[in-house]
Amino acid sequence: MSDDQPQRGDGDERNGGSGGDADSEPRSAGWLRLLGGLAVLVALFFLARAAGDRIPAFTAWVDGLGFWGPLAFLLGYAVATVALVPGSLLTLAAGALFGIWQGTVVVFLGASLGASLAFLISRYVARRPVERRLQKNEKVAAIDRAVEREGRKIVFLLRLTPAVPFTLLNYALGLTKVRFVDYLIACLGMIPGTLLYVYYGKVAGDLTTIAAQGGVERDWKSYALLAIGLVAAIAVTTVITRIARRALADAGAERLATAAEE
């Protein structure tokens, strides 16, 4: 019997060793995937800086496309979102190019497409290594579970809060357990902020046109209407933002908004 014991021990060690190797292999693969994702994000950051200077040229090119202009702008907006290019300038340009309603639709669809791509990239590149970390921290894991349960509501409220960086939030939410369908539906929360920025762009374009056609003395009513509409849009967006912040606090998700703002 004593001769058999070392043999069993050797077998156990071999099994234990192979089990450890099996565990370490997917773990190392996960970290390699995460590092690869970080490298892509760094590359996208520098791409965003370079692309920001080319927005005027892009909008001029879109303006010359005629019927195909909105589709080209939509696809360009989606690519810019994935590349972490701030969308505010493009949204303003959409207002000047397409007007309020068409501009809002084009920006919303482009932003939703880009947000979906960023979410999927983040989820399938970095979620697994991050999930192991979450399991070691009870508080963070609890927040992650809360997002899974109330995902649609929380993401919708975060979309209503303009202070939360849109492009970064897309990647951050990909690391949570929120369902993709809920995430996609919650993109509707982008509409008020999108409408406001498109309106800004429309106003800027109209003011330029008015000035070119004769200035303040000839068209003061147009200036007054634009000013009233602008104040109303700002007031409505401010109220919506405050309501969203309160609702986020009630849902226990204020930490997510604060972290995103920082």
PDB file of C-alpha atoms in Angstrom:
ATOM      1  CA  MET A   1       0.000   0.000   0.000  1.00  0.00           C
ATOM      2  CA  SER A   2       2.857   2.368   0.834  1.00  0.00           C
ATOM      3  CA  ASP A   3       4.325   1.845  -2.640  1.00  0.00           C
ATOM      4  CA  ASP A   4       1.076   3.030  -4.230  1.00  0.00           C
ATOM      5  CA  GLN A   5       0.917   6.338  -2.332  1.00  0.00           C
ATOM      6  CA  PRO A   6       3.774   8.117  -4.164  1.00  0.00           C
ATOM      7  CA  GLN A   7       2.276   7.022  -7.474  1.00  0.00           C
ATOM      8  CA  ARG A   8      -1.054   8.585  -6.561  1.00  0.00           C
ATOM      9  CA  GLY A   9       0.724  11.724  -5.431  1.00  0.00           C
ATOM     10  CA  ASP A  10       2.580  11.957  -8.720  1.00  0.00           C
ATOM     11  CA  GLY A  11      -0.679  11.535 -10.583  1.00  0.00           C
ATOM     12  CA  ASP A  12      -2.308  14.235  -8.481  1.00  0.00           C
ATOM     13  CA  GLU A  13       0.574  16.592  -9.143  1.00  0.00           C
ATOM     14  CA  ARG A  14       0.374  15.929 -12.851  1.00  0.00           C
ATOM     15  CA  ASN A  15      -3.375  16.505 -12.857  1.00  0.00           C
ATOM     16  CA  GLY A  16      -3.002  19.612 -10.731  1.00  0.00           C
ATOM     17  CA  GLY A  17      -0.312  20.951 -12.984  1.00  0.00           C
ATOM     18  CA  SER A  18      -2.318  20.364 -16.131  1.00  0.00           C
ATOM     19  CA  GLY A  19      -5.363  21.959 -14.510  1.00  0.00           C
ATOM     20  CA  GLY A  20      -3.314  25.024 -13.639  1.00  0.00           C
ATOM     21  CA  ASP A  21      -2.028  25.266 -17.187  1.00  0.00           C
ATOM     22  CA  ALA A  22      -5.558  24.964 -18.525  1.00  0.00           C
ATOM     23  CA  ASP A  23      -6.692  27.794 -16.237  1.00  0.00           C
ATOM     24  CA  SER A  24      -3.740  30.018 -17.038  1.00  0.00           C
ATOM     25  CA  GLU A  25      -4.060  29.598 -20.787  1.00  0.00           C
ATOM     26  CA  PRO A  26      -7.489  31.239 -21.195  1.00  0.00           C
ATOM     27  CA  ARG A  27      -6.527  33.804 -18.565  1.00  0.00           C
ATOM     28  CA  SER A  28      -3.413  34.825 -20.490  1.00  0.00           C
ATOM     29  CA  ALA A  29      -5.420  34.852 -23.715  1.00  0.00           C
ATOM     30  CA  GLY A  30      -7.925  37.174 -22.047  1.00  0.00           C
ATOM     31  CA  TRP A  31      -5.201  39.569 -20.948  1.00  0.00           C
ATOM     32  CA  LEU A  32      -3.668  39.534 -24.415  1.00  0.00           C
ATOM     33  CA  ARG A  33      -7.076  40.398 -25.820  1.00  0.00           C
ATOM     34  CA  LEU A  34      -7.416  43.216 -23.289  1.00  0.00           C
ATOM     35  CA  LEU A  35      -3.969  44.617 -24.102  1.00  0.00           C
ATOM     36  CA  GLY A  36      -4.815  44.436 -27.785  1.00  0.00           C
ATOM     37  CA  GLY A  37      -8.018  46.354 -27.113  1.00  0.00           C
ATOM     38  CA  LEU A  38      -6.125  49.023 -25.173  1.00  0.00           C
ATOM     39  CA  ALA A  39      -3.675  49.373 -28.046  1.00  0.00           C
ATOM     40  CA  VAL A  40      -6.610  49.889 -30.402  1.00  0.00           C
ATOM     41  CA  LEU A  41      -8.062  52.564 -28.098  1.00  0.00           C
ATOM     42  CA  VAL A  42      -4.729  54.413 -28.006  1.00  0.00           C
ATOM     43  CA  ALA A  43      -4.604  54.303 -31.798  1.00  0.00           C
ATOM     44  CA  LEU A  44      -8.190  55.574 -31.949  1.00  0.00           C
ATOM     45  CA  PHE A  45      -7.283  58.445 -29.610  1.00  0.00           C
ATOM     46  CA  PHE A  46      -4.584  59.699 -31.950  1.00  0.00           C
ATOM     47  CA  LEU A  47      -6.894  59.108 -34.901  1.00  0.00           C
ATOM     48  CA  ALA A  48      -9.542  61.231 -33.190  1.00  0.00           C
ATOM     49  CA  ARG A  49      -7.097  64.095 -32.743  1.00  0.00           C
ATOM     50  CA  ALA A  50      -6.183  63.959 -36.409  1.00  0.00           C
ATOM     51  CA  ALA A  51      -9.797  63.570 -37.551  1.00  0.00           C
ATOM     52  CA  GLY A  52     -10.967  66.578 -35.540  1.00  0.00           C
ATOM     53  CA  ASP A  53      -9.070  68.903 -37.858  1.00  0.00           C
ATOM     54  CA  ARG A  54     -10.719  67.346 -40.909  1.00  0.00           C
ATOM     55  CA  ILE A  55     -14.347  67.840 -39.893  1.00  0.00           C
ATOM     56  CA  PRO A  56     -14.803  71.044 -41.969  1.00  0.00           C
ATOM     57  CA  ALA A  57     -13.443  69.274 -45.056  1.00  0.00           C
ATOM     58  CA  PHE A  58     -15.717  66.287 -44.382  1.00  0.00           C
ATOM     59  CA  THR A  59     -18.838  68.445 -44.072  1.00  0.00           C
ATOM     60  CA  ALA A  60     -17.943  70.330 -47.255  1.00  0.00           C
ATOM     61  CA  TRP A  61     -17.550  67.001 -49.061  1.00  0.00           C
ATOM     62  CA  VAL A  62     -20.918  65.770 -47.749  1.00  0.00           C
ATOM     63  CA  ASP A  63     -22.588  69.016 -48.816  1.00  0.00           C
ATOM     64  CA  GLY A  64     -21.497  68.356 -52.387  1.00  0.00           C
ATOM     65  CA  LEU A  65     -22.924  64.814 -52.515  1.00  0.00           C
ATOM     66  CA  GLY A  66     -26.529  65.898 -52.900  1.00  0.00           C
ATOM     67  CA  PHE A  67     -28.960  62.996 -52.406  1.00  0.00           C
ATOM     68  CA  TRP A  68     -26.275  60.733 -50.913  1.00  0.00           C
ATOM     69  CA  GLY A  69     -25.077  63.358 -48.438  1.00  0.00           C
ATOM     70  CA  PRO A  70     -27.183  62.225 -45.433  1.00  0.00           C
ATOM     71  CA  LEU A  71     -26.111  58.576 -45.839  1.00  0.00           C
ATOM     72  CA  ALA A  72     -22.436  59.542 -46.120  1.00  0.00           C
ATOM     73  CA  PHE A  73     -22.757  61.771 -43.045  1.00  0.00           C
ATOM     74  CA  LEU A  74     -24.488  58.979 -41.099  1.00  0.00           C
ATOM     75  CA  LEU A  75     -21.719  56.479 -41.842  1.00  0.00           C
ATOM     76  CA  GLY A  76     -19.029  59.061 -41.124  1.00  0.00           C
ATOM     77  CA  TYR A  77     -20.657  59.845 -37.779  1.00  0.00           C
ATOM     78  CA  ALA A  78     -20.679  56.144 -36.878  1.00  0.00           C
ATOM     79  CA  VAL A  79     -16.975  55.797 -37.692  1.00  0.00           C
ATOM     80  CA  ALA A  80     -16.187  58.953 -35.700  1.00  0.00           C
ATOM     81  CA  THR A  81     -18.064  57.552 -32.693  1.00  0.00           C
ATOM     82  CA  VAL A  82     -16.054  54.327 -32.730  1.00  0.00           C
ATOM     83  CA  ALA A  83     -12.859  56.364 -33.115  1.00  0.00           C
ATOM     84  CA  LEU A  84     -13.724  58.436 -29.992  1.00  0.00           C
ATOM     85  CA  VAL A  85     -14.061  61.649 -32.016  1.00  0.00           C
ATOM     86  CA  PRO A  86     -16.255  64.082 -30.005  1.00  0.00           C
ATOM     87  CA  GLY A  87     -19.558  64.291 -31.827  1.00  0.00           C
ATOM     88  CA  SER A  88     -20.556  67.842 -30.891  1.00  0.00           C
ATOM     89  CA  LEU A  89     -18.963  69.511 -33.929  1.00  0.00           C
ATOM     90  CA  LEU A  90     -20.431  66.941 -36.311  1.00  0.00           C
ATOM     91  CA  THR A  91     -23.850  67.346 -34.692  1.00  0.00           C
ATOM     92  CA  LEU A  92     -23.676  71.115 -35.119  1.00  0.00           C
ATOM     93  CA  ALA A  93     -22.660  70.604 -38.735  1.00  0.00           C
ATOM     94  CA  ALA A  94     -25.671  68.325 -39.278  1.00  0.00           C
ATOM     95  CA  GLY A  95     -27.980  71.142 -38.193  1.00  0.00           C
ATOM     96  CA  ALA A  96     -26.395  73.561 -40.634  1.00  0.00           C
ATOM     97  CA  LEU A  97     -26.370  71.015 -43.483  1.00  0.00           C
ATOM     98  CA  PHE A  98     -29.713  69.240 -43.123  1.00  0.00           C
ATOM     99  CA  GLY A  99     -31.909  71.353 -40.861  1.00  0.00           C
ATOM    100  CA  ILE A 100     -33.428  70.407 -37.522  1.00  0.00           C
ATOM    101  CA  TRP A 101     -35.509  67.320 -38.251  1.00  0.00           C
ATOM    102  CA  GLN A 102     -33.457  65.599 -40.930  1.00  0.00           C
ATOM    103  CA  GLY A 103     -30.270  66.506 -39.070  1.00  0.00           C
ATOM    104  CA  THR A 104     -31.593  64.979 -35.845  1.00  0.00           C
ATOM    105  CA  VAL A 105     -32.569  61.730 -37.598  1.00  0.00           C
ATOM    106  CA  VAL A 106     -29.210  61.446 -39.390  1.00  0.00           C
ATOM    107  CA  VAL A 107     -27.200  62.107 -36.222  1.00  0.00           C
ATOM    108  CA  PHE A 108     -29.338  59.773 -34.108  1.00  0.00           C
ATOM    109  CA  LEU A 109     -28.968  56.880 -36.544  1.00  0.00           C
ATOM    110  CA  GLY A 110     -25.237  57.475 -37.007  1.00  0.00           C
ATOM    111  CA  ALA A 111     -24.649  57.798 -33.267  1.00  0.00           C
ATOM    112  CA  SER A 112     -26.706  54.658 -32.545  1.00  0.00           C
ATOM    113  CA  LEU A 113     -24.763  52.659 -35.126  1.00  0.00           C
ATOM    114  CA  GLY A 114     -21.411  53.882 -33.802  1.00  0.00           C
ATOM    115  CA  ALA A 115     -22.462  53.331 -30.181  1.00  0.00           C
ATOM    116  CA  SER A 116     -23.510  49.760 -30.986  1.00  0.00           C
ATOM    117  CA  LEU A 117     -20.197  48.986 -32.684  1.00  0.00           C
ATOM    118  CA  ALA A 118     -18.207  50.461 -29.778  1.00  0.00           C
ATOM    119  CA  PHE A 119     -20.292  48.478 -27.275  1.00  0.00           C
ATOM    120  CA  LEU A 120     -19.727  45.188 -29.120  1.00  0.00           C
ATOM    121  CA  ILE A 121     -15.995  45.843 -29.520  1.00  0.00           C
ATOM    122  CA  SER A 122     -15.673  46.520 -25.801  1.00  0.00           C
ATOM    123  CA  ARG A 123     -17.774  43.521 -24.766  1.00  0.00           C
ATOM    124  CA  TYR A 124     -16.033  40.921 -26.889  1.00  0.00           C
ATOM    125  CA  VAL A 125     -12.507  42.281 -26.429  1.00  0.00           C
ATOM    126  CA  ALA A 126     -12.316  43.271 -22.775  1.00  0.00           C
ATOM    127  CA  ARG A 127     -15.340  41.929 -20.880  1.00  0.00           C
ATOM    128  CA  ARG A 128     -13.862  38.569 -19.813  1.00  0.00           C
ATOM    129  CA  PRO A 129     -10.726  39.905 -18.047  1.00  0.00           C
ATOM    130  CA  VAL A 130     -12.755  42.680 -16.429  1.00  0.00           C
ATOM    131  CA  GLU A 131     -15.386  40.195 -15.241  1.00  0.00           C
ATOM    132  CA  ARG A 132     -12.746  38.288 -13.245  1.00  0.00           C
ATOM    133  CA  ARG A 133     -11.811  41.526 -11.523  1.00  0.00           C
ATOM    134  CA  LEU A 134     -15.446  42.353 -10.786  1.00  0.00           C
ATOM    135  CA  GLN A 135     -15.946  39.024  -9.040  1.00  0.00           C
ATOM    136  CA  LYS A 136     -13.214  39.932  -6.542  1.00  0.00           C
ATOM    137  CA  ASN A 137     -14.893  43.216  -5.522  1.00  0.00           C
ATOM    138  CA  GLU A 138     -18.339  42.798  -3.985  1.00  0.00           C
ATOM    139  CA  LYS A 139     -19.392  46.452  -4.317  1.00  0.00           C
ATOM    140  CA  VAL A 140     -18.385  46.745  -7.955  1.00  0.00           C
ATOM    141  CA  ALA A 141     -19.931  43.359  -8.708  1.00  0.00           C
ATOM    142  CA  ALA A 142     -23.174  44.524  -7.056  1.00  0.00           C
ATOM    143  CA  ILE A 143     -23.256  47.597  -9.308  1.00  0.00           C
ATOM    144  CA  ASP A 144     -22.656  45.381 -12.308  1.00  0.00           C
ATOM    145  CA  ARG A 145     -25.575  43.153 -11.295  1.00  0.00           C
ATOM    146  CA  ALA A 146     -27.774  46.225 -10.801  1.00  0.00           C
ATOM    147  CA  VAL A 147     -26.967  47.373 -14.319  1.00  0.00           C
ATOM    148  CA  GLU A 148     -27.885  43.912 -15.569  1.00  0.00           C
ATOM    149  CA  ARG A 149     -31.280  44.067 -13.825  1.00  0.00           C
ATOM    150  CA  GLU A 150     -32.112  47.704 -14.615  1.00  0.00           C
ATOM    151  CA  GLY A 151     -29.955  48.063 -17.713  1.00  0.00           C
ATOM    152  CA  ARG A 152     -32.460  49.730 -20.013  1.00  0.00           C
ATOM    153  CA  LYS A 153     -33.515  52.292 -17.408  1.00  0.00           C
ATOM    154  CA  ILE A 154     -30.003  53.169 -16.241  1.00  0.00           C
ATOM    155  CA  VAL A 155     -28.522  53.447 -19.736  1.00  0.00           C
ATOM    156  CA  PHE A 156     -31.490  55.554 -20.853  1.00  0.00           C
ATOM    157  CA  LEU A 157     -30.955  57.948 -17.944  1.00  0.00           C
ATOM    158  CA  LEU A 158     -27.227  58.122 -18.634  1.00  0.00           C
ATOM    159  CA  ARG A 159     -28.009  59.026 -22.251  1.00  0.00           C
ATOM    160  CA  LEU A 160     -30.202  61.876 -21.025  1.00  0.00           C
ATOM    161  CA  THR A 161     -27.274  63.367 -19.088  1.00  0.00           C
ATOM    162  CA  PRO A 162     -25.198  65.465 -21.529  1.00  0.00           C
ATOM    163  CA  ALA A 163     -22.311  65.766 -19.037  1.00  0.00           C
ATOM    164  CA  VAL A 164     -21.518  62.061 -19.478  1.00  0.00           C
ATOM    165  CA  PRO A 165     -18.988  61.684 -22.360  1.00  0.00           C
ATOM    166  CA  PHE A 166     -20.878  59.839 -25.085  1.00  0.00           C
ATOM    167  CA  THR A 167     -17.991  58.078 -26.836  1.00  0.00           C
ATOM    168  CA  LEU A 168     -16.365  56.812 -23.626  1.00  0.00           C
ATOM    169  CA  LEU A 169     -19.700  55.708 -22.170  1.00  0.00           C
ATOM    170  CA  ASN A 170     -20.273  53.375 -25.129  1.00  0.00           C
ATOM    171  CA  TYR A 171     -17.092  51.430 -24.364  1.00  0.00           C
ATOM    172  CA  ALA A 172     -17.671  51.529 -20.590  1.00  0.00           C
ATOM    173  CA  LEU A 173     -21.161  50.044 -20.893  1.00  0.00           C
ATOM    174  CA  GLY A 174     -19.765  47.228 -23.017  1.00  0.00           C
ATOM    175  CA  LEU A 175     -17.907  46.067 -19.910  1.00  0.00           C
ATOM    176  CA  THR A 176     -21.130  45.709 -17.917  1.00  0.00           C
ATOM    177  CA  LYS A 177     -23.769  42.973 -18.050  1.00  0.00           C
ATOM    178  CA  VAL A 178     -26.420  45.151 -19.675  1.00  0.00           C
ATOM    179  CA  ARG A 179     -28.144  43.307 -22.511  1.00  0.00           C
ATOM    180  CA  PHE A 180     -27.414  44.602 -25.996  1.00  0.00           C
ATOM    181  CA  VAL A 181     -31.133  44.916 -26.816  1.00  0.00           C
ATOM    182  CA  ASP A 182     -31.695  47.089 -23.728  1.00  0.00           C
ATOM    183  CA  TYR A 183     -28.605  49.121 -24.583  1.00  0.00           C
ATOM    184  CA  LEU A 184     -29.887  49.695 -28.114  1.00  0.00           C
ATOM    185  CA  ILE A 185     -33.386  50.718 -26.992  1.00  0.00           C
ATOM    186  CA  ALA A 186     -31.878  53.100 -24.422  1.00  0.00           C
ATOM    187  CA  CYS A 187     -30.210  55.014 -27.257  1.00  0.00           C
ATOM    188  CA  LEU A 188     -33.533  56.857 -27.487  1.00  0.00           C
ATOM    189  CA  GLY A 189     -32.257  58.858 -24.534  1.00  0.00           C
ATOM    190  CA  MET A 190     -29.851  60.608 -26.906  1.00  0.00           C
ATOM    191  CA  ILE A 191     -32.661  62.382 -28.762  1.00  0.00           C
ATOM    192  CA  PRO A 192     -33.111  65.485 -26.525  1.00  0.00           C
ATOM    193  CA  GLY A 193     -29.392  66.325 -26.469  1.00  0.00           C
ATOM    194  CA  THR A 194     -29.069  65.587 -30.176  1.00  0.00           C
ATOM    195  CA  LEU A 195     -32.012  67.846 -30.966  1.00  0.00           C
ATOM    196  CA  LEU A 196     -30.476  70.676 -28.943  1.00  0.00           C
ATOM    197  CA  TYR A 197     -27.084  70.516 -30.669  1.00  0.00           C
ATOM    198  CA  VAL A 198     -28.662  70.181 -34.109  1.00  0.00           C
ATOM    199  CA  TYR A 199     -30.735  73.251 -33.291  1.00  0.00           C
ATOM    200  CA  TYR A 200     -27.550  75.121 -32.350  1.00  0.00           C
ATOM    201  CA  GLY A 201     -26.119  74.241 -35.739  1.00  0.00           C
ATOM    202  CA  LYS A 202     -29.303  75.297 -37.519  1.00  0.00           C
ATOM    203  CA  VAL A 203     -29.286  78.647 -35.699  1.00  0.00           C
ATOM    204  CA  ALA A 204     -25.648  79.248 -36.591  1.00  0.00           C
ATOM    205  CA  GLY A 205     -26.377  78.491 -40.236  1.00  0.00           C
ATOM    206  CA  ASP A 206     -29.462  80.725 -40.284  1.00  0.00           C
ATOM    207  CA  LEU A 207     -27.625  83.620 -38.654  1.00  0.00           C
ATOM    208  CA  THR A 208     -24.944  83.389 -41.306  1.00  0.00           C
ATOM    209  CA  THR A 209     -27.604  83.441 -44.030  1.00  0.00           C
ATOM    210  CA  ILE A 210     -29.464  86.367 -42.460  1.00  0.00           C
ATOM    211  CA  ALA A 211     -26.285  88.409 -42.137  1.00  0.00           C
ATOM    212  CA  ALA A 212     -25.417  87.703 -45.762  1.00  0.00           C
ATOM    213  CA  GLN A 213     -28.872  88.839 -46.912  1.00  0.00           C
ATOM    214  CA  GLY A 214     -28.906  92.238 -45.270  1.00  0.00           C
ATOM    215  CA  GLY A 215     -28.208  92.050 -41.568  1.00  0.00           C
ATOM    216  CA  VAL A 216     -30.106  92.903 -38.405  1.00  0.00           C
ATOM    217  CA  GLU A 217     -32.122  95.883 -39.592  1.00  0.00           C
ATOM    218  CA  ARG A 218     -33.822  93.982 -42.390  1.00  0.00           C
ATOM    219  CA  ASP A 219     -34.661  90.779 -40.513  1.00  0.00           C
ATOM    220  CA  TRP A 220     -34.824  91.428 -36.760  1.00  0.00           C
ATOM    221  CA  LYS A 221     -37.889  89.158 -36.423  1.00  0.00           C
ATOM    222  CA  SER A 222     -35.867  86.185 -37.600  1.00  0.00           C
ATOM    223  CA  TYR A 223     -33.245  86.939 -34.962  1.00  0.00           C
ATOM    224  CA  ALA A 224     -35.951  87.156 -32.287  1.00  0.00           C
ATOM    225  CA  LEU A 225     -37.541  83.844 -33.267  1.00  0.00           C
ATOM    226  CA  LEU A 226     -34.169  82.101 -33.316  1.00  0.00           C
ATOM    227  CA  ALA A 227     -33.292  83.512 -29.889  1.00  0.00           C
ATOM    228  CA  ILE A 228     -36.622  82.426 -28.371  1.00  0.00           C
ATOM    229  CA  GLY A 229     -36.282  78.945 -29.808  1.00  0.00           C
ATOM    230  CA  LEU A 230     -32.709  78.653 -28.534  1.00  0.00           C
ATOM    231  CA  VAL A 231     -33.658  79.694 -24.992  1.00  0.00           C
ATOM    232  CA  ALA A 232     -36.587  77.258 -25.001  1.00  0.00           C
ATOM    233  CA  ALA A 233     -34.377  74.392 -26.204  1.00  0.00           C
ATOM    234  CA  ILE A 234     -31.781  75.091 -23.502  1.00  0.00           C
ATOM    235  CA  ALA A 235     -34.466  75.283 -20.803  1.00  0.00           C
ATOM    236  CA  VAL A 236     -36.083  71.989 -21.820  1.00  0.00           C
ATOM    237  CA  THR A 237     -32.732  70.189 -21.991  1.00  0.00           C
ATOM    238  CA  THR A 238     -31.727  71.557 -18.571  1.00  0.00           C
ATOM    239  CA  VAL A 239     -34.950  70.292 -17.002  1.00  0.00           C
ATOM    240  CA  ILE A 240     -34.545  66.862 -18.618  1.00  0.00           C
ATOM    241  CA  THR A 241     -30.945  66.647 -17.375  1.00  0.00           C
ATOM    242  CA  ARG A 242     -31.949  67.458 -13.796  1.00  0.00           C
ATOM    243  CA  ILE A 243     -34.739  64.888 -13.847  1.00  0.00           C
ATOM    244  CA  ALA A 244     -32.336  62.280 -15.222  1.00  0.00           C
ATOM    245  CA  ARG A 245     -29.769  62.992 -12.492  1.00  0.00           C
ATOM    246  CA  ARG A 246     -32.402  62.611  -9.790  1.00  0.00           C
ATOM    247  CA  ALA A 247     -33.632  59.371 -11.287  1.00  0.00           C
ATOM    248  CA  LEU A 248     -30.071  58.051 -11.512  1.00  0.00           C
ATOM    249  CA  ALA A 249     -29.562  58.804  -7.837  1.00  0.00           C
ATOM    250  CA  ASP A 250     -32.797  57.000  -6.970  1.00  0.00           C
ATOM    251  CA  ALA A 251     -31.688  53.999  -9.021  1.00  0.00           C
ATOM    252  CA  GLY A 252     -28.354  53.890  -7.198  1.00  0.00           C
ATOM    253  CA  ALA A 253     -26.407  54.605 -10.388  1.00  0.00           C
ATOM    254  CA  GLU A 254     -25.076  58.087  -9.600  1.00  0.00           C
ATOM    255  CA  ARG A 255     -21.589  56.590  -9.190  1.00  0.00           C
ATOM    256  CA  LEU A 256     -21.585  55.650 -12.863  1.00  0.00           C
ATOM    257  CA  ALA A 257     -22.404  59.201 -13.933  1.00  0.00           C
ATOM    258  CA  THR A 258     -19.839  60.734 -11.572  1.00  0.00           C
ATOM    259  CA  ALA A 259     -17.101  58.379 -12.735  1.00  0.00           C
ATOM    260  CA  ALA A 260     -17.882  59.110 -16.374  1.00  0.00           C
ATOM    261  CA  GLU A 261     -17.773  62.881 -15.780  1.00  0.00           C
ATOM    262  CA  GLU A 262     -14.370  62.645 -14.156  1.00  0.00           C
TER     263      GLU A 262
END
